[in-house]
Structure formats: structure tokens, C-alpha cells
mmCIF file of C-alpha atoms in Angstrom:
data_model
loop_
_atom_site.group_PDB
_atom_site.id
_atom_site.type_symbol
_atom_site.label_atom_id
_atom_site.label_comp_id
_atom_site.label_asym_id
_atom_site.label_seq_id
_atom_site.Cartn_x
_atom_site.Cartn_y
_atom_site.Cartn_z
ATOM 1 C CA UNK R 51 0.000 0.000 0.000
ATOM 2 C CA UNK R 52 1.661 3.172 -1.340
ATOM 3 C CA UNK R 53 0.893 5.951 1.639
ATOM 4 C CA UNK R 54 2.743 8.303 -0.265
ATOM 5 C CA UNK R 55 1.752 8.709 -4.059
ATOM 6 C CA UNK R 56 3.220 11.001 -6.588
ATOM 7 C CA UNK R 57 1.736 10.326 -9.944
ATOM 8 C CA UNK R 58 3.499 11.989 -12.439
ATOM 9 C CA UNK R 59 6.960 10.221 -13.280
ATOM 10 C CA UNK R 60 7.818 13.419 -15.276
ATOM 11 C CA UNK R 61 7.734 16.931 -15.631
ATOM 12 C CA UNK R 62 8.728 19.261 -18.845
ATOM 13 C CA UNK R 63 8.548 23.169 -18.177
ATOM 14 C CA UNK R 64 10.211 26.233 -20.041
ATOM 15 C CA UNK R 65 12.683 28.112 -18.161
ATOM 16 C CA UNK R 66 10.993 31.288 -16.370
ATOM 17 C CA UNK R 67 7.802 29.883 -16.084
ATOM 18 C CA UNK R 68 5.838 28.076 -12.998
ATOM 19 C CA UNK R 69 7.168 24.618 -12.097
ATOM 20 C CA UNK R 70 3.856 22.197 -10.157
ATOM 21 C CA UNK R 71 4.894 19.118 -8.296
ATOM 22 C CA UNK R 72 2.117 17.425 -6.754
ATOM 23 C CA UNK R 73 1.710 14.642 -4.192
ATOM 24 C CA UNK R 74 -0.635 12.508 -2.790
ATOM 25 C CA UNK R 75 -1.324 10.716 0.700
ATOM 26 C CA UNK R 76 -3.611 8.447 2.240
ATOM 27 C CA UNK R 77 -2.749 8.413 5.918
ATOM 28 C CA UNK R 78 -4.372 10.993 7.536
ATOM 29 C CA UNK R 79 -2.334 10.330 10.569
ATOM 30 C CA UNK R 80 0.678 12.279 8.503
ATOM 31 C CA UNK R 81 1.643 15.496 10.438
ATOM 32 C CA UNK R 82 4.666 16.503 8.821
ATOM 33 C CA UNK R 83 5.130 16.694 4.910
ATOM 34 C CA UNK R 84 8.937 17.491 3.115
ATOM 35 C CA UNK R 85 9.838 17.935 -0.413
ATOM 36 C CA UNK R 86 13.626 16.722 -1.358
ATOM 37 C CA UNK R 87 15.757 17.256 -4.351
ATOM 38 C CA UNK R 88 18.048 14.475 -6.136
ATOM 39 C CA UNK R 89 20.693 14.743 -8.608
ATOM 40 C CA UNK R 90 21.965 11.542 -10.262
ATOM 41 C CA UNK R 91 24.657 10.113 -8.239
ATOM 42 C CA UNK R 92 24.203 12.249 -5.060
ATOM 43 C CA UNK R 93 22.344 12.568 -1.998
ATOM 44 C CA UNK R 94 18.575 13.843 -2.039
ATOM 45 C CA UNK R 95 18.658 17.464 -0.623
ATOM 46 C CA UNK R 96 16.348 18.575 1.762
ATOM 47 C CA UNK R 97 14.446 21.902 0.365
ATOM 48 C CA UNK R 98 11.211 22.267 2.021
ATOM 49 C CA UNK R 99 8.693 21.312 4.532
ATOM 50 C CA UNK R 100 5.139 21.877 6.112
ATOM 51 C CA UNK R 101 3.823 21.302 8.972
ATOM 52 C CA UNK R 102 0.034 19.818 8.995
ATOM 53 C CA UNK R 103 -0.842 22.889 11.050
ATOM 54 C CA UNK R 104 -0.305 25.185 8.089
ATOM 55 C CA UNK R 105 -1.518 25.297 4.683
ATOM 56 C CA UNK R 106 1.032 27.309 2.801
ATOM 57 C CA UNK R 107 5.316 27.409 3.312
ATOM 58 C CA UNK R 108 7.274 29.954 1.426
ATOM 59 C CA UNK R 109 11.196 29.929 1.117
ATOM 60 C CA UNK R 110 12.561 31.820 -1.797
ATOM 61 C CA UNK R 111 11.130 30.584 -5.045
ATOM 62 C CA UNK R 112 9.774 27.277 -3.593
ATOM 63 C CA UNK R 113 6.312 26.674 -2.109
ATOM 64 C CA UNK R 114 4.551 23.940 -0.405
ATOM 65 C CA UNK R 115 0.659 24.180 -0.303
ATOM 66 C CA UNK R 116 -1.413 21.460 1.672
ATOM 67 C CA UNK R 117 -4.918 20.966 1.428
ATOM 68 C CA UNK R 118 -5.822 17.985 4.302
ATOM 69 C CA UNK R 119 -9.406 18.341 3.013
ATOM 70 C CA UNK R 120 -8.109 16.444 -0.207
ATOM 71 C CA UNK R 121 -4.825 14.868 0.880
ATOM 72 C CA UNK R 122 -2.711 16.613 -1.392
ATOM 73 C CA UNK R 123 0.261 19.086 -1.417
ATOM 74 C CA UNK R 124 2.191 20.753 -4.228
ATOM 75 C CA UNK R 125 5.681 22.380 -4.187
ATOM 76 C CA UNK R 126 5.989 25.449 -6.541
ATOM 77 C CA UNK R 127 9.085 26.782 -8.078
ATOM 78 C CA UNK R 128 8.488 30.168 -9.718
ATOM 79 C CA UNK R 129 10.374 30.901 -11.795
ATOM 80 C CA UNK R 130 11.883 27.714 -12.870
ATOM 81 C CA UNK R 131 15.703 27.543 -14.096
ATOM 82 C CA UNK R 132 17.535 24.951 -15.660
ATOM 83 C CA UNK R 133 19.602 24.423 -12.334
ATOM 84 C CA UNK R 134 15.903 23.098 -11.042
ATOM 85 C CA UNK R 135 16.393 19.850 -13.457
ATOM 86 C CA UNK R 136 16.361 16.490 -10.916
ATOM 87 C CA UNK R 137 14.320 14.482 -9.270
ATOM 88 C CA UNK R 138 12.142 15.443 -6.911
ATOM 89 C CA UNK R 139 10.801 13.385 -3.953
ATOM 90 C CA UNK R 140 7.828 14.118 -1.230
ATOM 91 C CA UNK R 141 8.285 12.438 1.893
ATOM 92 C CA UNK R 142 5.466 12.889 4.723
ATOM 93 C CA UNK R 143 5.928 11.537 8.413
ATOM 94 C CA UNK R 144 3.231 10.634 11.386
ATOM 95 C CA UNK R 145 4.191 11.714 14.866
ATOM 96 C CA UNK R 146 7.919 12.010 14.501
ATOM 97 C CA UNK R 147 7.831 8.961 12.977
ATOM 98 C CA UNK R 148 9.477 7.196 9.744
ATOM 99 C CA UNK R 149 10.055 8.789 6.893
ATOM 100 C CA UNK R 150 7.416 7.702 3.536
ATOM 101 C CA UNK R 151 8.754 8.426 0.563
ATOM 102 C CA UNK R 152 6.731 8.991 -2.430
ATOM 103 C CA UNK R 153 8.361 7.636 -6.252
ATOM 104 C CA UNK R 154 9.668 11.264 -6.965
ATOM 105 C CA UNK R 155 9.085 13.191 -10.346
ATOM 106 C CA UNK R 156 11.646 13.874 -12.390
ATOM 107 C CA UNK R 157 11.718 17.568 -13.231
ATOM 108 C CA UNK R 158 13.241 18.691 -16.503
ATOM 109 C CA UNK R 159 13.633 22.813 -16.930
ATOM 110 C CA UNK R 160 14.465 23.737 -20.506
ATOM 111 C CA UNK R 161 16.197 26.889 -21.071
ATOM 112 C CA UNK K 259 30.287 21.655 9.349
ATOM 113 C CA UNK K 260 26.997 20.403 8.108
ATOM 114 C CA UNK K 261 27.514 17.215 5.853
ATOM 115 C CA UNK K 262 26.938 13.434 6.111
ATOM 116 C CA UNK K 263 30.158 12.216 4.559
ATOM 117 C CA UNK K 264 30.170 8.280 2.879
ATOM 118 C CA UNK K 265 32.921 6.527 1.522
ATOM 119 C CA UNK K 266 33.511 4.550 -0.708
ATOM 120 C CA UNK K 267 31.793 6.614 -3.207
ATOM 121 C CA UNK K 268 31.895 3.821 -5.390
ATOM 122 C CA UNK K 269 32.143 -0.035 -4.827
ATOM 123 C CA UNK K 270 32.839 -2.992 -6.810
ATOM 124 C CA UNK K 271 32.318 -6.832 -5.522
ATOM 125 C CA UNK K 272 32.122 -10.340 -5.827
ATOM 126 C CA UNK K 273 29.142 -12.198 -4.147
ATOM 127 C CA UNK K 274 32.265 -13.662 -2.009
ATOM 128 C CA UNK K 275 33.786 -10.835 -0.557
ATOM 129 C CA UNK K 276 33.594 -8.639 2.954
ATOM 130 C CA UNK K 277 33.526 -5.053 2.354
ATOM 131 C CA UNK K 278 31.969 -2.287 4.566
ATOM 132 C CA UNK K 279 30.543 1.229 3.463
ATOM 133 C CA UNK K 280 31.325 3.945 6.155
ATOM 134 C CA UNK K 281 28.966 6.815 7.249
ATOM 135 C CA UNK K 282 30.140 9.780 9.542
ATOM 136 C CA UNK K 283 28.658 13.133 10.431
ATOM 137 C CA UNK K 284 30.048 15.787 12.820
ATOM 138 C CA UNK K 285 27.015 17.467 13.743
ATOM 139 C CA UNK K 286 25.966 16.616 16.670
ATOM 140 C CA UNK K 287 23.030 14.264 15.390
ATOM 141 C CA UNK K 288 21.714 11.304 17.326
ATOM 142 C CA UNK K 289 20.063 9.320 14.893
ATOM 143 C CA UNK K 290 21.378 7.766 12.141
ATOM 144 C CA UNK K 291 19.952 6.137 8.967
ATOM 145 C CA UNK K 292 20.534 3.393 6.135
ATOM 146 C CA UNK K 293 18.486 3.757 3.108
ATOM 147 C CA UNK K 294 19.037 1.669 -0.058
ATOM 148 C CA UNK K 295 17.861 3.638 -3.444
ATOM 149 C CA UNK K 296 17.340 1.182 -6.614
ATOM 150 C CA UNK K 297 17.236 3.561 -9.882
ATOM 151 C CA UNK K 298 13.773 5.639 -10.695
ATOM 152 C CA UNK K 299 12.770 4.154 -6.799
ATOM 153 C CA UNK K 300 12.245 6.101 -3.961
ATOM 154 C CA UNK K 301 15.046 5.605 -0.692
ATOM 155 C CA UNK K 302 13.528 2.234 1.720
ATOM 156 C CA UNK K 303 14.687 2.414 4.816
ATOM 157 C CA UNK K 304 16.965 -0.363 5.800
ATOM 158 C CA UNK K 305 18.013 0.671 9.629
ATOM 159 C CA UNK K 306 17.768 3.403 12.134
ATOM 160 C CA UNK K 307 19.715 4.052 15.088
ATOM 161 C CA UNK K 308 19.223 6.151 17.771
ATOM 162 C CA UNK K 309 21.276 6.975 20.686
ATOM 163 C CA UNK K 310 24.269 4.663 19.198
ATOM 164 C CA UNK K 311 21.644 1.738 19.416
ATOM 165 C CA UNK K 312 19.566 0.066 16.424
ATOM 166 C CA UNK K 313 16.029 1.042 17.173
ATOM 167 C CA UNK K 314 14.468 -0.151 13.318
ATOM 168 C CA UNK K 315 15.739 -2.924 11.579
ATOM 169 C CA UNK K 316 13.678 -2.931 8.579
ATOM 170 C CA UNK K 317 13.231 -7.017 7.653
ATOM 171 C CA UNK K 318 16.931 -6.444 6.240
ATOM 172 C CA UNK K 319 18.575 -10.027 5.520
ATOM 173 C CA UNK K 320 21.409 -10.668 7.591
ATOM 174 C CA UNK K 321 24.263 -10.383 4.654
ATOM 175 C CA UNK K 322 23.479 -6.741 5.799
ATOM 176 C CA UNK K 323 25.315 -5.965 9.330
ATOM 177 C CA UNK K 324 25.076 -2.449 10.763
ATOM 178 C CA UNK K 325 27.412 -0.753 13.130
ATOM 179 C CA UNK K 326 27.160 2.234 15.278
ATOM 180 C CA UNK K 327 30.469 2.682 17.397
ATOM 181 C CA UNK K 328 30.130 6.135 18.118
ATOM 182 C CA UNK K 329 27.519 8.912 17.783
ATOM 183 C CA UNK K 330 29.556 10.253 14.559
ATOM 184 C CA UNK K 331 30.012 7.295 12.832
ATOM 185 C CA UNK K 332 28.106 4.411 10.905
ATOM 186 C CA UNK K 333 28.890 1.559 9.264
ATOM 187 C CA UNK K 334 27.685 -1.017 7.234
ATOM 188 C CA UNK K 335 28.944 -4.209 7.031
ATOM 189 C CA UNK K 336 28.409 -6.190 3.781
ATOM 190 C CA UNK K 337 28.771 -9.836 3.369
ATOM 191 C CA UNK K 338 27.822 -13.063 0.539
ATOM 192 C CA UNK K 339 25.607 -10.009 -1.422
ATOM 193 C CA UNK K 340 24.060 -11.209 -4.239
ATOM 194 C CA UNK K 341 24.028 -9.150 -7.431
ATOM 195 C CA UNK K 342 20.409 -7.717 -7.235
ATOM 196 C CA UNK K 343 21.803 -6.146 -3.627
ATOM 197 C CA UNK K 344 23.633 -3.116 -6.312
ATOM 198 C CA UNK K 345 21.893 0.038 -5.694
ATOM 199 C CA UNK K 346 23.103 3.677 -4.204
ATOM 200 C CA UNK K 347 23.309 2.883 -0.210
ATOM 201 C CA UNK K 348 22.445 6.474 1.545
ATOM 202 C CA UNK K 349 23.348 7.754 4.917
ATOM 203 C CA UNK K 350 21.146 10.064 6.813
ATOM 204 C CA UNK K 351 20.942 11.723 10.067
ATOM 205 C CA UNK K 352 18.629 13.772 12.280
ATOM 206 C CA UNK K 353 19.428 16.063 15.118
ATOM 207 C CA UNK K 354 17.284 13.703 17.475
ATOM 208 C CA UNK K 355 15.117 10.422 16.684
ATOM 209 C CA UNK K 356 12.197 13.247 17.106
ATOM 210 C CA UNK K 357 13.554 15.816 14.722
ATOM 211 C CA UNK K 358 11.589 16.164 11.482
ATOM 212 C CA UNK K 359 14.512 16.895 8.687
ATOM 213 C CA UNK K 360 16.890 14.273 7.622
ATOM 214 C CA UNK K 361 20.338 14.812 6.008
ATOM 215 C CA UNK K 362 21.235 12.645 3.828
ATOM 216 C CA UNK K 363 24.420 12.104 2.430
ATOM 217 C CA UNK K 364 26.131 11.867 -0.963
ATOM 218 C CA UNK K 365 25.641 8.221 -1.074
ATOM 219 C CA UNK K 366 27.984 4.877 -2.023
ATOM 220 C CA UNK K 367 27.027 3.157 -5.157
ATOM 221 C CA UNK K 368 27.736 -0.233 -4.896
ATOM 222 C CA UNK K 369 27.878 -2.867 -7.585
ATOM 223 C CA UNK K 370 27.876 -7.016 -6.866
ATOM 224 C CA UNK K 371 29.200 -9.095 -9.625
#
């Protein structure tokens, strides 16, 4: 049973423009949602994260909106530049606990 | 310093030999992670300790030995892997079991001929 769902493999957007990453969950015991960034061969990066309290982070050009209603966040990267190209992962966690990870998106930014 | 350093980056072997990968972070954190990443797969969790102890053992098979023998450093013994055990192995730690943000590191990609 995949908790953590992210449903589009890929991601194509023009350089400048908006950049939408969206996730899925089912557990509604999830308290704690982060978004991570992988390039091939390295570590994934931590970028940004949301508590279940909130419905809206902002840090720079990256933003997490949740809606609990639905079960769904997004991360939004406005504007989007070519150094935004990798794979990015959602991970959400219930009460401090383990770390889901959903299958990650692979976002391509073409200049 | 703010980094989760691994080594061997990279790592060749036969389904015979003993190697280990090495994990060590100088910040202070208390809980320490082993994820295994297959390619276009998200990171599984393999083991987690906290407090130099192993709190999660994640149904890992036992050709897979952890080692914690100090809060700044983690190991992972390998033994008799078999070839479909080749993936990137990723270290990660937390401030505290309870924190919310893990650092990962760089990983060790690890082949088994």
C-alpha cells in the first residue's frame, strides 16, 4: 500500500515559467510533509517542509501548499531555471515517525 | 560543518567478498539512517539508530550488518551479497530520533558481480 503517491513520473517546463509538483497521501495520521531534491549520483537534498498545522510554506522561489481536506500538497518553483532539473521526492511523516517516501518526479527545466 | 560524509563513493564486488561502506557526520546528530535507493525508486529504509543503538531494523537479511560505534560514525557491514543487492546505499541523520529533517548524504554506489 503506497501511503505516499506522486503520480506523475515526469515533468517538462520552459525556463521562467511556474514549475507544479504534486503529491498525494492516504494516511491521515501524517503530520509533517517534506519535499527533497536528487541529482543523479548524489544525496537527495532537503528543500522544504510543512507542517500539517499550516496550509502554505514559502522559502525563496519554492512553495509547499497542503490541502488535508483532499490529501494533497504541491511544491511550486516560480520561476523555474535549468539548475531546477532532478528528481524530486515528497516524503510525509506521522508523529515524529518514519520517513514515507513517495516515487519522486523527475523535473526537466528547458532553457 | 553540516555534511553526512560516505565513503567509498563507489564499490565494486564479488558475491564472495567482505567489504563495509562507512557513514560519519560531525554534527551533533543522534540518529542515524541506512536507506538503499534502486534507480527511478524512492530511498527504503533499511536501519535506524538512535542513541548509538539500532532502534528499526527494517526485515533487512542478515548479509546486511550495521554498526554504530560512536555517535559520529556508521557503518555497514556487507557480506555473501548477491548481485540484485547493487543500488546507491544512503546515509542520513537527524538532530534527534524526534527531529523532522533528515540529512542525507552523498551516497555509495555499490555494484555485486
Amino acid at each position: 500500500d503506497q501511503q505516499v503517491k506522486q503520480n506523475s513520473p515526469s515533468l517538462s517546463v520552459q525556463e521562467g515559467r511556474i514549475s507544479i509538483l504534486n503529491c498525494d497521501y492516504t494516511n491521515s495520521m501524517f503530520d509533517y510533509f517534506l519535499w527533497y531534491k536528487k541529482y543523479p549520483a548524489e544525496g537527495p537534498t532537503f528543500l522544504i517542509s510543512i507542517s500539517s498545522i499550516k496550509d502554505k510554506n514559502e522559502d525563496g522561489r519554492f512553495t509547499v501548499f497542503l490541502n488535508k481536506s483532499a490529501k494533497h500538497l504541491s511544491l511550486h518553483i516560480v520561476p523555474s531555471q535549468p539548475g531546477d532539473s532532478a528528481v524530486y521526492f515528497c516524503a510525509a511523516s506521522a508523529l515524529r515517525g518514519k520517513l514515507i517516501f513517495g516515487q519522486g518526479t523527475e523535473l526537466s527545466v528547458k532553457p | 560543518d553540516t555534511e553526512v560524509t560516505q565513503t567509498p563513493k563507489h564499490l565494486v564486488m564479488g558475491m564472495t567478498n567482505k567489504k563495509s561502506l562507512k557513514c560519519e557526520q560531525h554534527m551533533g546528530h543522534r540518529a542515524m539512517y541506512w536507506y538503499k535507493q534502486k534507480a527511478k525508486k524512492p530511498p527504503e529504509l533499511m536501519f535506524v539508530y538512535s542513541y548509538e543503538k539500532l532502534s528499526i531494523n527494517e526485515s533487512v537479511p542478515s548479509r546486511f550488518s550495521p554498526e554504530c560505534p560512536n555517535s559520529s560514525l556508521l557503518n555497514l557491514h556487507l557480506h555473501a551479497l548477491q548481485p540484485e543487492d547493487s543500488a546507491l546505499y544512503l546515509c542520513a541523520s537527524k538532530r534527534t530520533p524526534g527531529a523532522n529533517v533528515l540529512t542525507f548524504g552523498a551516497g555509495s554506489r555499490l555494484t555485486v558481480l
